[in-house]
Short mmCIF file of N, CA, C and O in Angstrom, two decimals:
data_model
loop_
_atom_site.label_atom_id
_atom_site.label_comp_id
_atom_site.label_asym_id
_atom_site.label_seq_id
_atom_site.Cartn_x
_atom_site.Cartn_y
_atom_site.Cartn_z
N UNK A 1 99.89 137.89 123.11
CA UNK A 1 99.34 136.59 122.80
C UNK A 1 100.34 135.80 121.96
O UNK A 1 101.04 136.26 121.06
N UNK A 2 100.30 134.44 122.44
CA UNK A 2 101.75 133.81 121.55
C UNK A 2 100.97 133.15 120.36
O UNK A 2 99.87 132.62 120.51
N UNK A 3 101.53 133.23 119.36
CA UNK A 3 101.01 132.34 118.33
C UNK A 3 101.08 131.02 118.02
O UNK A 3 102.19 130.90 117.51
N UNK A 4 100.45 129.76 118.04
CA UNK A 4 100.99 128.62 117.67
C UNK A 4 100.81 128.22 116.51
O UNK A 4 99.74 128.48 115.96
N UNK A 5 101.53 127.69 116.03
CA UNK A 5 101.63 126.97 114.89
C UNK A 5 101.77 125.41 114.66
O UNK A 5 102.73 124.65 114.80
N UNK A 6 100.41 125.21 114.24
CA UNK A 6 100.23 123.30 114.19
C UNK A 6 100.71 122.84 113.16
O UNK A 6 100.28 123.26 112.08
N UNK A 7 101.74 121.83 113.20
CA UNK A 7 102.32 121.34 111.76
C UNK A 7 101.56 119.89 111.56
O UNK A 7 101.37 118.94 112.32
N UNK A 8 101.19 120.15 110.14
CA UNK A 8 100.42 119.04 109.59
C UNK A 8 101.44 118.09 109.16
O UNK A 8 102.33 118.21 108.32
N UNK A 9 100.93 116.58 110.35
CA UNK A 9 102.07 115.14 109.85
C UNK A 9 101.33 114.66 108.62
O UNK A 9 100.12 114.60 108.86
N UNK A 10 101.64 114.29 107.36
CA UNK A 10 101.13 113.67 106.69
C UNK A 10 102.25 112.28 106.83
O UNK A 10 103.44 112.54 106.98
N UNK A 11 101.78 110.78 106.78
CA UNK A 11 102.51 109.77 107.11
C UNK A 11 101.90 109.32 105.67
O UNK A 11 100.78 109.44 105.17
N UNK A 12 103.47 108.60 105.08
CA UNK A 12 103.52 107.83 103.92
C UNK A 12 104.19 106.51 103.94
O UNK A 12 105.20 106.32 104.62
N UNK A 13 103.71 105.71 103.31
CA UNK A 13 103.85 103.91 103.67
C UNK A 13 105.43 104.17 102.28
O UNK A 13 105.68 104.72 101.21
N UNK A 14 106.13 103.21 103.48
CA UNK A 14 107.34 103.27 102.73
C UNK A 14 107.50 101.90 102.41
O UNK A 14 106.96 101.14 103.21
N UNK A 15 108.17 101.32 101.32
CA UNK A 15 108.51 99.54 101.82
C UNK A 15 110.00 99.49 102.00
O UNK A 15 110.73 100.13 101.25
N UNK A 16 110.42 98.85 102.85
CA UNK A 16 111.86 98.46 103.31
C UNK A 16 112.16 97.33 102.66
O UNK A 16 111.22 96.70 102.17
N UNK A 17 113.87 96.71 102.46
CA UNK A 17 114.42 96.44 101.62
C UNK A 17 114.30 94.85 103.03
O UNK A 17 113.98 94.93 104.22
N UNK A 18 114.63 93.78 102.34
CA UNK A 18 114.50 92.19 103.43
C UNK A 18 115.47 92.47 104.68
O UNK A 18 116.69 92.61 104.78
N UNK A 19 114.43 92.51 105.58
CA UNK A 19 114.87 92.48 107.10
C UNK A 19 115.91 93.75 107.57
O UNK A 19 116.85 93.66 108.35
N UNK A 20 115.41 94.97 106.83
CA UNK A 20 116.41 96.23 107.23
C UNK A 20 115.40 96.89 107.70
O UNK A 20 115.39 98.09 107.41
N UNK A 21 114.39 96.41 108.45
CA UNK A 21 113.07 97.88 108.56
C UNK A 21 113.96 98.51 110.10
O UNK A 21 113.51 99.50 110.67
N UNK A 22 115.10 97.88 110.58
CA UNK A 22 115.55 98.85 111.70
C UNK A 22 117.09 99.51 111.52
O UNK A 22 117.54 100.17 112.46
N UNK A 23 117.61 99.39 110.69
CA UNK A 23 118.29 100.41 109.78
C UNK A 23 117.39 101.32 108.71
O UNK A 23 118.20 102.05 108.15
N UNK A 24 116.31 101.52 108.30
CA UNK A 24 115.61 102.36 107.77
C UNK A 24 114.95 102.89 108.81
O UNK A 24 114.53 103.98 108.44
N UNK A 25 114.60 102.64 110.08
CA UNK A 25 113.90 103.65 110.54
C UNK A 25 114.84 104.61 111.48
O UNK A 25 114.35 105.63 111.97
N UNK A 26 116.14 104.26 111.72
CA UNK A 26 117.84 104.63 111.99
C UNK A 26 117.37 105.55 111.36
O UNK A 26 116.52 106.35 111.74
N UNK A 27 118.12 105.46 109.94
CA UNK A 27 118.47 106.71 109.05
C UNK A 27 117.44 107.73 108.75
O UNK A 27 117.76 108.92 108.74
N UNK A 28 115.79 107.22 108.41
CA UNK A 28 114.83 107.94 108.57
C UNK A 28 114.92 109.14 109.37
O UNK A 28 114.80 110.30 109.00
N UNK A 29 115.21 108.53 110.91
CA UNK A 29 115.31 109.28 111.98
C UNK A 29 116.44 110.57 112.44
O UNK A 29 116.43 111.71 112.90
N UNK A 30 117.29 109.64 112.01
CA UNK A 30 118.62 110.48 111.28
C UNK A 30 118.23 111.91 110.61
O UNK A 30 118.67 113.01 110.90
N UNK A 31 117.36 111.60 109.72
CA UNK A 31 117.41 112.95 108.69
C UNK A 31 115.95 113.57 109.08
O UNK A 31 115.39 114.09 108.11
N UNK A 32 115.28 113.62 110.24
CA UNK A 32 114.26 114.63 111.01
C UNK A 32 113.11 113.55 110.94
O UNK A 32 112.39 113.64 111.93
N UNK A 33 112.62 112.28 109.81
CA UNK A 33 111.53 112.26 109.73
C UNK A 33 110.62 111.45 111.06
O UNK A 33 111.31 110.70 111.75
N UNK A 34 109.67 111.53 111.29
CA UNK A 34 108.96 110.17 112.26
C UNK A 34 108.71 109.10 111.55
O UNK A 34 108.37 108.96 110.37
N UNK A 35 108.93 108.33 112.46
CA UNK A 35 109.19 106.96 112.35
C UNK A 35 107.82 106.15 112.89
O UNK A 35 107.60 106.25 114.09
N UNK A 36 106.85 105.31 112.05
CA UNK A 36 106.06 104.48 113.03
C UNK A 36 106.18 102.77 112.74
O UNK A 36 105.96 102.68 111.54
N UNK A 37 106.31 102.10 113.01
CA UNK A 37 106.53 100.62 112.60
C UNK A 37 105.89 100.52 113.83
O UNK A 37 106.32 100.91 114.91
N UNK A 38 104.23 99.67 113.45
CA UNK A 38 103.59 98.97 114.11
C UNK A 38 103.94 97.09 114.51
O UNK A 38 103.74 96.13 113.77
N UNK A 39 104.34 97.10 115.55
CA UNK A 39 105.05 95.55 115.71
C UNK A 39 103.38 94.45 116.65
O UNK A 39 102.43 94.77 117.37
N UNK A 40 103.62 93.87 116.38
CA UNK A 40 102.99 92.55 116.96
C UNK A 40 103.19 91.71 117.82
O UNK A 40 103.96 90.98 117.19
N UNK A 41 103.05 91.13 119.01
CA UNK A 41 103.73 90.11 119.55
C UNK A 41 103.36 88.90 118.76
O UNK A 41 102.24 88.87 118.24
N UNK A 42 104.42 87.64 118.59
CA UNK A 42 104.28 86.56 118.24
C UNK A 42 104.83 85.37 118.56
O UNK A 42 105.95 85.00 118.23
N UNK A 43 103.91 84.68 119.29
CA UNK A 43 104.53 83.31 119.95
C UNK A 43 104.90 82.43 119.18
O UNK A 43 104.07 82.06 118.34
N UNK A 44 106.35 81.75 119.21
CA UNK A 44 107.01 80.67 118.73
C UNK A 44 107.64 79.35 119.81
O UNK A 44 108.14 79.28 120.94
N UNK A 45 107.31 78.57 118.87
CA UNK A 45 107.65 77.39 120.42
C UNK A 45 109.03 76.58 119.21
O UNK A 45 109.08 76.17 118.05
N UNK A 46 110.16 76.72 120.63
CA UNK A 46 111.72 76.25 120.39
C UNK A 46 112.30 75.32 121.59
O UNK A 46 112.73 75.69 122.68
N UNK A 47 112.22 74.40 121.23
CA UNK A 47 112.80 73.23 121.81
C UNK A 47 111.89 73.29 123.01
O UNK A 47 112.28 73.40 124.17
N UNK A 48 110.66 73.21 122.60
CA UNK A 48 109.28 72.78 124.03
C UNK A 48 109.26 74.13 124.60
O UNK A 48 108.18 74.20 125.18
N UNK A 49 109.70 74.91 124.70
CA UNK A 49 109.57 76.38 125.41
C UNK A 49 108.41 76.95 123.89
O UNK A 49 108.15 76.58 122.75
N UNK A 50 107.93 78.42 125.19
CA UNK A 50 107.22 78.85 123.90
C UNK A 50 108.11 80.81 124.44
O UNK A 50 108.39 81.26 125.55
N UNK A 51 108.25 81.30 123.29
CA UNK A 51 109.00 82.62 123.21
C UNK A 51 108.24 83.26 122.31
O UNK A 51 107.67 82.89 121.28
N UNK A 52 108.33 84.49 122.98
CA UNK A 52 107.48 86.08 122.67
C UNK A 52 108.35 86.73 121.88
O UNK A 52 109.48 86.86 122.35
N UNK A 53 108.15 87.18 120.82
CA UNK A 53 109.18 88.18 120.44
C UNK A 53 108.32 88.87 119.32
O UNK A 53 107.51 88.33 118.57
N UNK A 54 108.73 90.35 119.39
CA UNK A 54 108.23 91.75 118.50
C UNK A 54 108.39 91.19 117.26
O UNK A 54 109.45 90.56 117.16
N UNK A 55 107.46 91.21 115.96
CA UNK A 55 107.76 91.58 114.68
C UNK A 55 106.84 92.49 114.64
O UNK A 55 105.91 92.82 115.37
N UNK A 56 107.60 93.10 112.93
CA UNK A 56 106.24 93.87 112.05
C UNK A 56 105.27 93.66 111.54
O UNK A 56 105.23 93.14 110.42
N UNK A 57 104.04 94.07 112.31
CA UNK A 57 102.52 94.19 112.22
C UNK A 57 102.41 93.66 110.17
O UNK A 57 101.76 92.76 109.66
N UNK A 58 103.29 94.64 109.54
CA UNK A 58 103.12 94.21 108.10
C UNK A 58 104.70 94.49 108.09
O UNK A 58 105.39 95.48 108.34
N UNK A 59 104.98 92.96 107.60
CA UNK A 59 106.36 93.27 107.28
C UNK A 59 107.00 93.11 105.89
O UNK A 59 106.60 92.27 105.09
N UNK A 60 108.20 94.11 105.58
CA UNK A 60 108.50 95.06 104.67
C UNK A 60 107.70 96.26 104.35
O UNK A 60 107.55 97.04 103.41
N UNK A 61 107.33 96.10 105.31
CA UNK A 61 106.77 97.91 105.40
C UNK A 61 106.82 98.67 106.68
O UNK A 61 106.82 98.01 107.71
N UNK A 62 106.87 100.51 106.79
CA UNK A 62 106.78 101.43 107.65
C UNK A 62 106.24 102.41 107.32
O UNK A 62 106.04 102.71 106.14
N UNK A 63 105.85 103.18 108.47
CA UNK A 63 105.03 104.90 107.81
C UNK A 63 105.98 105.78 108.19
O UNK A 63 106.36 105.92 109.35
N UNK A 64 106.42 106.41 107.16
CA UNK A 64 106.72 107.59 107.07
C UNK A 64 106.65 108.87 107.38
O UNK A 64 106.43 109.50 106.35
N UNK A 65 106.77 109.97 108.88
CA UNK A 65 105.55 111.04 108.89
C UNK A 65 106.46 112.14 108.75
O UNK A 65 107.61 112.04 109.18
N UNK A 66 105.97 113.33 108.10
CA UNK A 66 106.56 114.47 107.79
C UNK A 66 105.66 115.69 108.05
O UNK A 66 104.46 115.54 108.27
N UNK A 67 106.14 116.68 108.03
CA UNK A 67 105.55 118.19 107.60
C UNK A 67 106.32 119.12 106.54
O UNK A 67 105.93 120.08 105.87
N UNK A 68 107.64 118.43 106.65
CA UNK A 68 108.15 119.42 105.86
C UNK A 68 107.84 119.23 104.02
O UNK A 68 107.82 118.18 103.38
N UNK A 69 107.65 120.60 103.52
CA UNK A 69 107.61 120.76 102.40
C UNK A 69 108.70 121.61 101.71
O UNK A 69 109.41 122.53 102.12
N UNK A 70 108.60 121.04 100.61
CA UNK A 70 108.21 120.04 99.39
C UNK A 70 108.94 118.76 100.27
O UNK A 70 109.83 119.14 101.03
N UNK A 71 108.72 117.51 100.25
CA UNK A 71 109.14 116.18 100.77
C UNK A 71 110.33 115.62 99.88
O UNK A 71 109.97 115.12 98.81
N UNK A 72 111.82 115.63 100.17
CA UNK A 72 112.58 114.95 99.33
C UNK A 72 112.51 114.22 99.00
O UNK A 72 113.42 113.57 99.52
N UNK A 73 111.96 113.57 98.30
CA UNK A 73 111.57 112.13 97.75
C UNK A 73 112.80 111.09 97.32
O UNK A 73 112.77 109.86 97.40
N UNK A 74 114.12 112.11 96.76
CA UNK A 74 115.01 111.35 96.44
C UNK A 74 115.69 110.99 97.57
O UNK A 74 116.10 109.85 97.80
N UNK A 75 115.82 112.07 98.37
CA UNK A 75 116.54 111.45 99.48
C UNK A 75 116.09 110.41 100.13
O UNK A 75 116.91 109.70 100.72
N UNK A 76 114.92 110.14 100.16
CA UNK A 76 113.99 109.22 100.79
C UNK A 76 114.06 108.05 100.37
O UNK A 76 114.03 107.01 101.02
N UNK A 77 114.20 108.26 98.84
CA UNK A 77 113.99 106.85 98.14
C UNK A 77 115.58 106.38 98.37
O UNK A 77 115.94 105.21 98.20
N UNK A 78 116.42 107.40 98.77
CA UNK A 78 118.23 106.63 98.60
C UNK A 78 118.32 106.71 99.67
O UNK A 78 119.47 107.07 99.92
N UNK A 79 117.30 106.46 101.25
CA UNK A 79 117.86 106.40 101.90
C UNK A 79 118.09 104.53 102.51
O UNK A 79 117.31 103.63 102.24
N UNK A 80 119.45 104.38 103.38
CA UNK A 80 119.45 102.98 103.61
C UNK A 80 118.79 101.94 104.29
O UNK A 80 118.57 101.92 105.50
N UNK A 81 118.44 100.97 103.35
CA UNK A 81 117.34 100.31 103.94
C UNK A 81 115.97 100.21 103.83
O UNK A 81 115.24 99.45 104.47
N UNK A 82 115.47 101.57 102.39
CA UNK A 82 114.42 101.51 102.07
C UNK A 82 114.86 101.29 100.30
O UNK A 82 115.74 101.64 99.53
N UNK A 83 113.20 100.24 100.31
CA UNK A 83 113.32 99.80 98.81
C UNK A 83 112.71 100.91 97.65
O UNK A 83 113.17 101.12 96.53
N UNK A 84 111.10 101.75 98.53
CA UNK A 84 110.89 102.26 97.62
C UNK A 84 109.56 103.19 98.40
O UNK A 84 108.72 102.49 98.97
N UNK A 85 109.38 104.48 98.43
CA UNK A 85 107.91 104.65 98.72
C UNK A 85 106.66 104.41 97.93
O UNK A 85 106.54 104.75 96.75
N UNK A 86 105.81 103.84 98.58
CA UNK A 86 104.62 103.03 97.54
C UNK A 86 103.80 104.49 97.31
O UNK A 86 103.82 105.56 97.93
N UNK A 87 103.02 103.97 96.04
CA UNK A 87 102.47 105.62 95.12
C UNK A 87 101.48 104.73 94.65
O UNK A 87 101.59 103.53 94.42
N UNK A 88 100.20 105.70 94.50
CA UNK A 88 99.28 105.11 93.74
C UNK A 88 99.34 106.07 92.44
O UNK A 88 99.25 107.29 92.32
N UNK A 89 99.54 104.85 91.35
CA UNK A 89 99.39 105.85 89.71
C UNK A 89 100.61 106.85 89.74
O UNK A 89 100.59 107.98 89.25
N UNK A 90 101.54 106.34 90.31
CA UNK A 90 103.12 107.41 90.89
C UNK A 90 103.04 108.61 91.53
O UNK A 90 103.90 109.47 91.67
N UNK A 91 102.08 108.59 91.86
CA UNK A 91 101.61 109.81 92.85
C UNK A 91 101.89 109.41 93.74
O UNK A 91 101.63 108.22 93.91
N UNK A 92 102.67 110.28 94.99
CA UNK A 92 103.03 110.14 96.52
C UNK A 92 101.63 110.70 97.56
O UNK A 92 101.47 111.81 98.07
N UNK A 93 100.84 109.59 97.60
CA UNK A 93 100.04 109.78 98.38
C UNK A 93 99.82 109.70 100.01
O UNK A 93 99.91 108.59 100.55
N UNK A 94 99.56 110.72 100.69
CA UNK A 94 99.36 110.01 102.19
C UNK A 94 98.44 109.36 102.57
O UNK A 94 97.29 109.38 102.13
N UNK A 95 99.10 108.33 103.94
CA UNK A 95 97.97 107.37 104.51
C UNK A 95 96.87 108.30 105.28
O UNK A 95 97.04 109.45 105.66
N UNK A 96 96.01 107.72 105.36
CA UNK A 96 94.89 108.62 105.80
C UNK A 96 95.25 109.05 107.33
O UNK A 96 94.96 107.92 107.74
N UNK A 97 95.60 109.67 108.39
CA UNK A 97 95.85 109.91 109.67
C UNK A 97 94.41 109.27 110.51
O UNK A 97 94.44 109.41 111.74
N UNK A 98 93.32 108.67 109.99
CA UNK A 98 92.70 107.98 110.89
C UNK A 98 93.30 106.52 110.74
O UNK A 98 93.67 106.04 111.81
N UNK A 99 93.43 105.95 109.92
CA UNK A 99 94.37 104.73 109.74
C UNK A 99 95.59 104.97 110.59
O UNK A 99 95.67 103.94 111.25
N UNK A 100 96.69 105.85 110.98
CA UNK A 100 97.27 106.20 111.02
C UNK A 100 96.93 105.86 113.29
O UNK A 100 97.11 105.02 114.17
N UNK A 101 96.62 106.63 113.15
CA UNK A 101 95.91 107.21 114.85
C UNK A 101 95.27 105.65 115.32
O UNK A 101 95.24 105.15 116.45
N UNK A 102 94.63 104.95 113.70
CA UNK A 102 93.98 103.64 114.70
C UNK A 102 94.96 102.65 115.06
O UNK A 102 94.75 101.84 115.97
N UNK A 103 96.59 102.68 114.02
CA UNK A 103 97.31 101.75 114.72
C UNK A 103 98.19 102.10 115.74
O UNK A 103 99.06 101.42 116.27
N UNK A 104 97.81 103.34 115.96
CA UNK A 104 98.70 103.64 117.46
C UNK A 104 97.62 103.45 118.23
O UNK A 104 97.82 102.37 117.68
N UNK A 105 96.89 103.39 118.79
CA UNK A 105 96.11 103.09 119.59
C UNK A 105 96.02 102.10 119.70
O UNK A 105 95.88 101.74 120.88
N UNK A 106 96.04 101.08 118.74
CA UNK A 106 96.09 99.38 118.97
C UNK A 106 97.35 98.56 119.81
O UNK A 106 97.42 97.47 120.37
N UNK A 107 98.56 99.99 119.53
CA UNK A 107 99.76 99.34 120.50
C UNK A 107 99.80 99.28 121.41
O UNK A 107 100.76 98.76 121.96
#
């Protein structure tokens, strides 16, 4: 019988530094973690045309998802392109994975 082993993602809201959320999710990716940046479509009208283009759902921000423990935090916090992971009371808390699951499903 093979054994599996389910690794628990806990995803943490990171904030990115002005207009680098795609060099932070680069390097993120770079160093093992998942990456989610929920984007939006948003219509803009330029010279009488109207144009579609992706932003971030909330921008200066991304989720963070991991399993591995203990979570480098420093590396995280020095990595490029991120300003800072948000903490409640400086505690590194995770986003709830139903929050999490409801904005992937919305994409």
């Amino acid at each position: 019988m093979l054994a599996t082993r389910i690794f628990l993602v806990n995803w943490y809201l990171l904030q990115t530094k002005p207009n680098a959320y795609s060099a932070a999710c680069e390097h993120l990716r770079r160093q093992g973690f998942n990456v989610f940046l929920p984007l939006i479509t948003r219509t803009t009208k330029k010279n009488g045309k109207f144009l579609n283009a992706n932003a971030p759902l909330f921008p200066g921000y991304l989720f963070m998802g991991t399993s591995i423990q203990p979570i480098p935090w420093k590396s995280i916090n020095g990595t490029r392109g991120i300003s800072t992971v948000v903490t409640l009371d400086g505690v590194y808390r995770p986003v709830s994975t139903h929050i999490i699951e409801g904005l992937q499903r919305r994409g």
